[in-house]
Short mmCIF file of C-alpha atoms and ligand atoms in Angstrom, two decimals:
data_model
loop_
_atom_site.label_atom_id
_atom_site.label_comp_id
_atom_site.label_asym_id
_atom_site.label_seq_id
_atom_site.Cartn_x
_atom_site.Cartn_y
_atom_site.Cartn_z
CA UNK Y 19 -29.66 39.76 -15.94
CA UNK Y 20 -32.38 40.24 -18.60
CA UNK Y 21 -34.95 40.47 -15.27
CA UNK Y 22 -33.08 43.15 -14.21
CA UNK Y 23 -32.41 45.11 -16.26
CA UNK Y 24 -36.54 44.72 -17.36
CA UNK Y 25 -37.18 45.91 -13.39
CA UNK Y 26 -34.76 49.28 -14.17
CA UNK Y 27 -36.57 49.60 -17.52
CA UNK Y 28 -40.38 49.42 -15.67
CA UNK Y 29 -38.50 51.33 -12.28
CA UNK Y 30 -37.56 54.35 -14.61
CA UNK Y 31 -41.06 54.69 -16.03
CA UNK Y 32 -41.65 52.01 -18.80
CA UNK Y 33 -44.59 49.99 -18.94
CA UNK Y 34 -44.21 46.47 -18.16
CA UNK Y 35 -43.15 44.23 -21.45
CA UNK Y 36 -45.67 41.44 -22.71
CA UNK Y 37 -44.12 38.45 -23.67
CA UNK Y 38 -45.74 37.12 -26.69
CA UNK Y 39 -47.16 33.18 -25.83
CA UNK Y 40 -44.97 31.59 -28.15
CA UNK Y 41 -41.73 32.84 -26.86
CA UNK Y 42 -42.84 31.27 -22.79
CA UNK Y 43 -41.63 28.53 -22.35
CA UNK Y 44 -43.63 25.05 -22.64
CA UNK Y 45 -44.72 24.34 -19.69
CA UNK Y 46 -45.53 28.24 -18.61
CA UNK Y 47 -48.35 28.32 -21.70
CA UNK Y 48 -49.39 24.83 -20.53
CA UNK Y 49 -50.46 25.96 -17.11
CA UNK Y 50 -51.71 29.31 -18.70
CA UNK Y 51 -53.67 27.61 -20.94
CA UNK Y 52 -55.32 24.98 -18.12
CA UNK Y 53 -55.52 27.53 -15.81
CA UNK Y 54 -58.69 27.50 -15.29
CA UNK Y 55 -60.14 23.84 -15.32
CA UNK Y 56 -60.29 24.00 -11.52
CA UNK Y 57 -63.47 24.89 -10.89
CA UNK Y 58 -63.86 23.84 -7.88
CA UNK Y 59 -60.40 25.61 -6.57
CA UNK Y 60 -62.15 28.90 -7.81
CA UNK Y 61 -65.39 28.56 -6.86
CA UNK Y 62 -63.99 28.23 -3.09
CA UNK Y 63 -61.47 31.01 -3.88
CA UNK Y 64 -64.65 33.21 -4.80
CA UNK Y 65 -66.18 31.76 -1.34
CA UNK Y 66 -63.16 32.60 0.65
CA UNK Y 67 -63.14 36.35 -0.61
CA UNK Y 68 -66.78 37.15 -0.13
CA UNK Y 69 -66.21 36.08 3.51
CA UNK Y 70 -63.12 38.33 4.00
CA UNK Y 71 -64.86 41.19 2.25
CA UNK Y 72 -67.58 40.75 5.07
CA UNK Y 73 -65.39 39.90 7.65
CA UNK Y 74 -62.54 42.53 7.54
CA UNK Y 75 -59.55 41.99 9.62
CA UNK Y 76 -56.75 44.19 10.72
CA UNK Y 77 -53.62 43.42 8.20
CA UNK Y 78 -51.08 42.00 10.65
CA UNK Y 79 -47.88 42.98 8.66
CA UNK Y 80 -49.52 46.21 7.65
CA UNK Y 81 -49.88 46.86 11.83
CA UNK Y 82 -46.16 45.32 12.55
CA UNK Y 83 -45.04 47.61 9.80
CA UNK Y 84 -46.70 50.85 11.39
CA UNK Y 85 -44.99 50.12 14.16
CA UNK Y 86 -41.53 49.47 13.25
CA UNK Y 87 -42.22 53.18 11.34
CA UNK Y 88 -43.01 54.49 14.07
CA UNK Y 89 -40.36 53.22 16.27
CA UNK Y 90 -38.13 54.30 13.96
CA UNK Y 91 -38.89 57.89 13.51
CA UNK Y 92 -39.41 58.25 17.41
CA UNK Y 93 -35.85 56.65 18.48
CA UNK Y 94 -34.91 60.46 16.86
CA UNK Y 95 -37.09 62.47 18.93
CA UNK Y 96 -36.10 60.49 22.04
CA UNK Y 97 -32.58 60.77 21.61
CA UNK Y 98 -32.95 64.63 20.76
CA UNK Y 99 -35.15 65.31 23.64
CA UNK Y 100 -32.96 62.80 25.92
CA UNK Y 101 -29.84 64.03 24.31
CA UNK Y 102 -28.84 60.53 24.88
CA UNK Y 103 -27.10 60.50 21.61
CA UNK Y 104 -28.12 57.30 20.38
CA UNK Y 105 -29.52 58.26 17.11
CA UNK Y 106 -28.78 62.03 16.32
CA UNK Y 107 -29.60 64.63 13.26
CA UNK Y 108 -33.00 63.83 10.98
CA UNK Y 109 -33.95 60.89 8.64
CA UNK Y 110 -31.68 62.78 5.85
CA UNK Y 111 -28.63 62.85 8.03
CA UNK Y 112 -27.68 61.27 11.06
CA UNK Y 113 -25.62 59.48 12.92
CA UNK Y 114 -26.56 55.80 14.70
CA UNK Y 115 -24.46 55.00 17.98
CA UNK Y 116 -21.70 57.32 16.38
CA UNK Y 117 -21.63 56.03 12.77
CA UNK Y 118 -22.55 58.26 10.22
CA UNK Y 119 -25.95 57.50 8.15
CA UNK Y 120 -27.29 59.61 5.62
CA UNK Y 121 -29.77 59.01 3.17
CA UNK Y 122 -28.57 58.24 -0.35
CA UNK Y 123 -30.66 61.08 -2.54
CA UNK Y 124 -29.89 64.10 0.48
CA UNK Y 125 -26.42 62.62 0.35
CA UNK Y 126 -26.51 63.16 -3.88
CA UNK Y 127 -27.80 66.39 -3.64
CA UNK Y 128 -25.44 67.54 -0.79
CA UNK Y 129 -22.25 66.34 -3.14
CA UNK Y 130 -24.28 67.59 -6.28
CA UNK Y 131 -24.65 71.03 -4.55
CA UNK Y 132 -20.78 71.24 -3.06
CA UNK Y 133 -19.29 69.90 -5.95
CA UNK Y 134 -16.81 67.79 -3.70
CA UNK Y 135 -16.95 64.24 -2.10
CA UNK Y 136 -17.79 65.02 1.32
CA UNK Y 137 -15.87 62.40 3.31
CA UNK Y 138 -18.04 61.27 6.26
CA UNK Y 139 -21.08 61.89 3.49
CA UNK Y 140 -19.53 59.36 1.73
CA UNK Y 141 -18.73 56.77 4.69
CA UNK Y 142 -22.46 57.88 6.24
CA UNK Y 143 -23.70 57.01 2.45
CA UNK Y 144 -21.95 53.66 1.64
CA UNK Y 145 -23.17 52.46 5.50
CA UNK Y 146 -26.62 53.13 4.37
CA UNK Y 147 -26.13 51.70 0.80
CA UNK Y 148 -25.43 48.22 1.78
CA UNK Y 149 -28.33 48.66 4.48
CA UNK Y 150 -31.13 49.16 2.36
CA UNK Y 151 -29.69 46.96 -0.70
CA UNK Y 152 -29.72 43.64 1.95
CA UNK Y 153 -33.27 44.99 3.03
CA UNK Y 154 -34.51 45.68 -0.43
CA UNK Y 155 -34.04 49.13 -1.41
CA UNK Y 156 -37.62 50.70 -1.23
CA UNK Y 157 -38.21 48.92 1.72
CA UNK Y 158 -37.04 52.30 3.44
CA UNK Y 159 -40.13 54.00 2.01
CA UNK Y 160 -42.75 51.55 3.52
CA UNK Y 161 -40.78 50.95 6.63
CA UNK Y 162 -39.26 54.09 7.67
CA UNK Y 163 -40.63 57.03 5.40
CA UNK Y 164 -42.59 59.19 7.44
CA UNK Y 165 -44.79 60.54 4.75
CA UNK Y 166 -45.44 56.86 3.69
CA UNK Y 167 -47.20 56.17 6.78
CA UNK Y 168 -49.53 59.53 6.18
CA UNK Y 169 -49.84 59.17 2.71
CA UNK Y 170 -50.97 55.58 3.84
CA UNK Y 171 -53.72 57.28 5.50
CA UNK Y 172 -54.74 59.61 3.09
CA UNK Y 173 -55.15 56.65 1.03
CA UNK Y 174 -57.46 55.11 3.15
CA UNK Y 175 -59.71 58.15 2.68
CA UNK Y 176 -59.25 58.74 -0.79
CA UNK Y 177 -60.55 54.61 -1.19
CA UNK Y 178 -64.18 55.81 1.32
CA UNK Y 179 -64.40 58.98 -1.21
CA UNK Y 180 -63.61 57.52 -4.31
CA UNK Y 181 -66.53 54.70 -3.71
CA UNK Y 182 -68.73 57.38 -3.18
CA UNK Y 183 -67.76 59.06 -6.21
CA UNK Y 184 -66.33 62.38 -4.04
CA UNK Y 185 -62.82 61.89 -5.35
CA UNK Y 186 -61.28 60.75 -8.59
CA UNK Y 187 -57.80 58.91 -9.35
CA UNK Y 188 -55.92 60.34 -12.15
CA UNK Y 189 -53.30 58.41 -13.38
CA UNK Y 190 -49.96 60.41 -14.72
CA UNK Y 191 -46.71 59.47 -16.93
CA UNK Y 192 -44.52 57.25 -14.35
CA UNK Y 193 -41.67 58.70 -16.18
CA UNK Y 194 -42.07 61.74 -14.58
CA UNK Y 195 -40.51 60.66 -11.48
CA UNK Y 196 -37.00 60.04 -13.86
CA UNK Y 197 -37.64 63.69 -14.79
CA UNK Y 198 -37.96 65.47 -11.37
CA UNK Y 199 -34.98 63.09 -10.67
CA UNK Y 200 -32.64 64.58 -12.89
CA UNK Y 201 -34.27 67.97 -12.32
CA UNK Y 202 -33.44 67.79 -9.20
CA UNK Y 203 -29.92 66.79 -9.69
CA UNK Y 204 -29.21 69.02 -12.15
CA UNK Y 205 -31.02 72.20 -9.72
CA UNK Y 206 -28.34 71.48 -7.09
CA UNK Y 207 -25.56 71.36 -9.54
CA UNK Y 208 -26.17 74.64 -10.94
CA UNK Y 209 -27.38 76.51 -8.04
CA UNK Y 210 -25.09 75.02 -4.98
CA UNK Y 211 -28.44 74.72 -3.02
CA UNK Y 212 -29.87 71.14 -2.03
CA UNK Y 213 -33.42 72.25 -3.60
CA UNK Y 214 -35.48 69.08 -3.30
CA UNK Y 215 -35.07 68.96 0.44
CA UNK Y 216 -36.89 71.73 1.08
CA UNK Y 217 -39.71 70.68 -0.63
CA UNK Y 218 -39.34 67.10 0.22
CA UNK Y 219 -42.35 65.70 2.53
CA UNK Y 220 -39.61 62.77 3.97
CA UNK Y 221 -37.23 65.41 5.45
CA UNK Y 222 -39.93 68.18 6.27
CA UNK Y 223 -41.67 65.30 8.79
CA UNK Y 224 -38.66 64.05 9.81
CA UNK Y 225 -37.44 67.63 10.48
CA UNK Y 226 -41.04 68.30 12.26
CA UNK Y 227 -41.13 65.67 14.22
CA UNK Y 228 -37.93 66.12 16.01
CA UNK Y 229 -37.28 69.86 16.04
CA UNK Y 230 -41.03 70.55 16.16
CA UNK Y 231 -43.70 72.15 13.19
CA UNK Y 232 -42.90 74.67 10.43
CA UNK Y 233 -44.62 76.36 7.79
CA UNK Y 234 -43.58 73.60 5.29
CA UNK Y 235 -46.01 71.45 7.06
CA UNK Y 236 -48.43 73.36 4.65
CA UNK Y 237 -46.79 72.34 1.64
CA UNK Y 238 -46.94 68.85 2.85
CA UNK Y 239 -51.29 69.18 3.77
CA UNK Y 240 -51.19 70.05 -0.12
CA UNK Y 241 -49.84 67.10 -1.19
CA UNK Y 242 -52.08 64.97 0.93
CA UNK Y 243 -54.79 66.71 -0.12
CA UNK Y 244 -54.39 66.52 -3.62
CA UNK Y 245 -54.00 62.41 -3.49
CA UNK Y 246 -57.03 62.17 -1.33
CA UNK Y 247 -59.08 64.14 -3.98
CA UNK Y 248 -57.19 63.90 -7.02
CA UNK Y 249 -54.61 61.12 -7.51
CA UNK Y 250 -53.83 58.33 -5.15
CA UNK Y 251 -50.70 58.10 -3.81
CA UNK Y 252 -49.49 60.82 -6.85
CA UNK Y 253 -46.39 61.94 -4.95
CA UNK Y 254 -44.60 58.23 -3.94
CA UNK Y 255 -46.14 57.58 -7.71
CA UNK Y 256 -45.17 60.08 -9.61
CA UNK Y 257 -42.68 62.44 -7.98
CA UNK Y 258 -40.81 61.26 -5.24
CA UNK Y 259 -36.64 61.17 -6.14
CA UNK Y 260 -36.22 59.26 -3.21
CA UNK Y 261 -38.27 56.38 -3.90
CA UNK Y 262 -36.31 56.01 -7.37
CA UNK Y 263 -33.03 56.35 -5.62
CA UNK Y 264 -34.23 53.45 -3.57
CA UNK Y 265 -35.52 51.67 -6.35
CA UNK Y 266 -32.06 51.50 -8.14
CA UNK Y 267 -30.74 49.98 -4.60
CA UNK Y 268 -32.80 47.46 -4.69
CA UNK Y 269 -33.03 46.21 -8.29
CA UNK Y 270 -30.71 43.39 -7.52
CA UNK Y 271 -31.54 43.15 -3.48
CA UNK Y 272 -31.40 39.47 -2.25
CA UNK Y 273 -34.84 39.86 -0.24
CA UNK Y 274 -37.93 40.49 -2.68
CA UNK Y 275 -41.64 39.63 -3.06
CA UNK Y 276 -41.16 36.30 -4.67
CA UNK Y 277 -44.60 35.08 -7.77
CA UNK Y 278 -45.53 31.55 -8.21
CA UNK Y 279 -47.80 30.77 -11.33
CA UNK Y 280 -48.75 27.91 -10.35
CA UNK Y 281 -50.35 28.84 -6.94
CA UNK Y 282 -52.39 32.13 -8.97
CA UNK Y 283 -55.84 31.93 -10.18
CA UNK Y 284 -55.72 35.67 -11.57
CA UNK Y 285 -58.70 37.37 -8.91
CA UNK Y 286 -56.48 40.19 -8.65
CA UNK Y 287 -56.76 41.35 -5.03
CA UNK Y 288 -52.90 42.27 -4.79
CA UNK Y 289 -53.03 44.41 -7.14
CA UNK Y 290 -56.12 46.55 -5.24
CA UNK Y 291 -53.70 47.13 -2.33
CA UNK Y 292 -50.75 47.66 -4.26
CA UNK Y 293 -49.51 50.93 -4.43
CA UNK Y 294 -47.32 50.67 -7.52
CA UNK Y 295 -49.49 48.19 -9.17
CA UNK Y 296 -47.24 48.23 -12.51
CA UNK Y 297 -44.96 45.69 -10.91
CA UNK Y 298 -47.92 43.31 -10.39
CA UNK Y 299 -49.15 43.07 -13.72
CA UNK Y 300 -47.38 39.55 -13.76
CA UNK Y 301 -50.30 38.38 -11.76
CA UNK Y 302 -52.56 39.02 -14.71
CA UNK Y 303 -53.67 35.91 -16.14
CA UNK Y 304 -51.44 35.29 -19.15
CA UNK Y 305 -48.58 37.46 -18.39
CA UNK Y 306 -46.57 36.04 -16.07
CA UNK Y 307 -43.29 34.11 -18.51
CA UNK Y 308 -41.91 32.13 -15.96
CA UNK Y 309 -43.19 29.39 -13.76
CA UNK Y 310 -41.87 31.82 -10.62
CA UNK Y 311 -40.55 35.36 -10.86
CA UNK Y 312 -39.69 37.82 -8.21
CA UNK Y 313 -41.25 41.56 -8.07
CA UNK Y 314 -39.88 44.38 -10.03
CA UNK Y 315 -37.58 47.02 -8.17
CA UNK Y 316 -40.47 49.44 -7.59
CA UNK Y 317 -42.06 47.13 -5.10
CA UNK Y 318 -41.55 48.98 -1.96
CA UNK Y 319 -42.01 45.20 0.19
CA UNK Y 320 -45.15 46.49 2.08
CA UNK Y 321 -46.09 43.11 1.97
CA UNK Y 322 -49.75 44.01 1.56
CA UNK Y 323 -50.14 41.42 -1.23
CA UNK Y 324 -48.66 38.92 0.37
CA UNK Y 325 -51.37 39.45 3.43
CA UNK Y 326 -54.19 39.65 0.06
CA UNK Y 327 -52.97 36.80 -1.93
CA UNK Y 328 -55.30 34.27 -0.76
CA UNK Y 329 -53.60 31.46 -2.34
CA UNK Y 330 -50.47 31.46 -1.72
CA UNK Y 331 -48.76 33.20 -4.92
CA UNK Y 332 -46.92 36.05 -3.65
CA UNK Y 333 -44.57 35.31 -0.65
CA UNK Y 334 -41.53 36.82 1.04
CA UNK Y 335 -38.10 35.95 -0.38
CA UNK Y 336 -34.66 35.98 0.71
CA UNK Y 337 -32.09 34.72 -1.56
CA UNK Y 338 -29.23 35.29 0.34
CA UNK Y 339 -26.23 36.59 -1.10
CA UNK Y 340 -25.78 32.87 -3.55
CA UNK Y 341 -29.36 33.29 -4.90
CA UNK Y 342 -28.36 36.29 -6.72
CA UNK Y 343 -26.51 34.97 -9.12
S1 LIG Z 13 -41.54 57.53 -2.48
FE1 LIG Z 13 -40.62 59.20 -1.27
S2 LIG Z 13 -42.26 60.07 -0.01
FE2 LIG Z 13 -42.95 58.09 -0.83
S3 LIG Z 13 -42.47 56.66 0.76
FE3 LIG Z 13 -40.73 56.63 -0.62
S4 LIG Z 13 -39.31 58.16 0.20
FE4 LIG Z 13 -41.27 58.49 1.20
S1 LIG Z 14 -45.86 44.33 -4.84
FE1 LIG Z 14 -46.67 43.84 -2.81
S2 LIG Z 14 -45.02 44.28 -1.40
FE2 LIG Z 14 -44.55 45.32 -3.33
S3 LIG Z 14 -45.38 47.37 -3.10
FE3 LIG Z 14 -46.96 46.15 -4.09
S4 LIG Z 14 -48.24 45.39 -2.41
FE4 LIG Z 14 -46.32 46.12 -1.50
#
């Protein structure tokens, strides 16, 4: 309970805690401590990264994750163009094979806005509440967020630029995300209008890509622009309501990225890829206070650290519905 409510704490904008040596238990600050008497382990850990560093391969569940993105987002503009009916409406509302789906912050702001439980909101909500708590709450943003997979792009440029000192990463308050949250909230309360979906990058690409391009696609360049020059992945970061909605879905999800101590020597190279790196700092050496722990709610289960980790330490996890208690 204590983990969880620690993942909620770091979720909502807190930085991660550091427990104090003397309060791990024994055998956590033994390994700590011996850590790193395997030279030899290292020394062929160093090895093995040099030669990946030179030898860069495509990141298979990076690709298979593209894909199912992609799939996913184009099953609505088939069925629109087809009108075959199979998947109908946008990311924010739909309906799959005549059940009602609609996605838990639009669905908020919708009941915020009308100030009445909208029954087939509700149904469409509760579907998609169960859905993304068995697959891990943020999962949605790495697997089916349409901006994710541009932003994810952008990234890649901003990393080329930064290393040749063209662009810079400035790092904001995490706690502003909680903010624009209740902002948000409290904006379609008092004014009866959903206002973060129309400046919402998820629903504006999910509304272009079906219906064809609008003028918000501008709004959405800015954004894009700004992390490749300014702040790397600022809006999923810093901003983004939806990724905190789907944060709080997840805190107690049975599938997560699972930590082993034991099989970590420290080098770090998850937390290069990771996109909320926060929720990795139990990888740095001394922090972790537990022999195994799993990944903080903010983890969005890209599983790029689990393709970096190359020994073994971070892995994928499902606990089934008994492992979570
Ligand atoms: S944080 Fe928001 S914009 Fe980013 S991937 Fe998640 S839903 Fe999409
Ligand atoms: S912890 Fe791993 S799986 Fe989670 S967001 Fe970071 S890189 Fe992706």
């Amino acid at each position: 309970m204590s983990g969880i409510l620690e993942s909620l704490r770091v979720l909502l904008g807190g930085d991660p805690k550091r427990v104090p040596k003397k309060e791990m238990p024994d055998e956590v600050r033994e390994l700590h401590a011996h850590k790193f008497s395997d030279k030899e382990r290292i020394e062929a850990i160093r090895i093995e990264l040099a030669h990946k560093e030179q030898h860069k391969m495509p990141e298979k569940k990076r690709r298979l994750r593209w894909a199912v993105l992609i799939a996913v987002n184009l099953l609505f503009v088939v069925s629109y163009y087809l009108d075959i009916q199979l998947l109908e409406g946008a990311l924010t509302a739909s309906r799959f094979m005549g059940f009602h789906m609609a996605d838990l912050n639009s669905a908020l702001q919708v009941m915020l806005a009308f100030k009445h439980v909208v029954i087939n909101l509700l149904i469409g909500t509760a579907t998609v509440f169960v859905l993304w708590w068995l697959l891990g709450g943020r999962t949605f943003c790495s697997w089916v967020c349409p901006y994710h997979l541009v932003a994810e792009w952008a990234e890649m440029l901003h990393e080329k630029l930064r290393a040749k000192g063209w662009a810079m990463d400035i790092q904001f308050d995490r706690r502003s995300r909680t903010w624009l949250w209740i902002l948000f909230a409290v904006l379609a309360f008092a004014t009866g209008y959903t206002v973060y979906e129309t400046i919402s990058p998820t629903g504006i690409l999910s509304r272009a890509l079906i219906y064809g391009p609008g003028v918000a696609l501008v709004w959405v360049g800015l954004i894009l622009l700004f992390e490749i020059f300014f702040s790397r992945r600022a809006w999923c970061r810093y901003a983004c309501p939806i990724g905190l909605t789907y944060g709080l879905v997840g805190a107690t999800s049975p599938f997560t990225v699972h930590y082993k101590l034991e099989n970590c020597y420290h080098e770090g190279e998850c937390r290069k890829v990771c996109l909320v790196p926060h929720v990795l700092d139990l990888t740095i050496k001394g922090r972790a206070p537990a022999l195994e722990l799993d990944v903080g709610a903010d983890c969005t289960r890209c599983l790029r650290c689990v393709d970096a980790c190359p020994t073994g330490a971070l892995t994928i996890k499902y606990k089934g519905l008994g492992g979570l208690v």
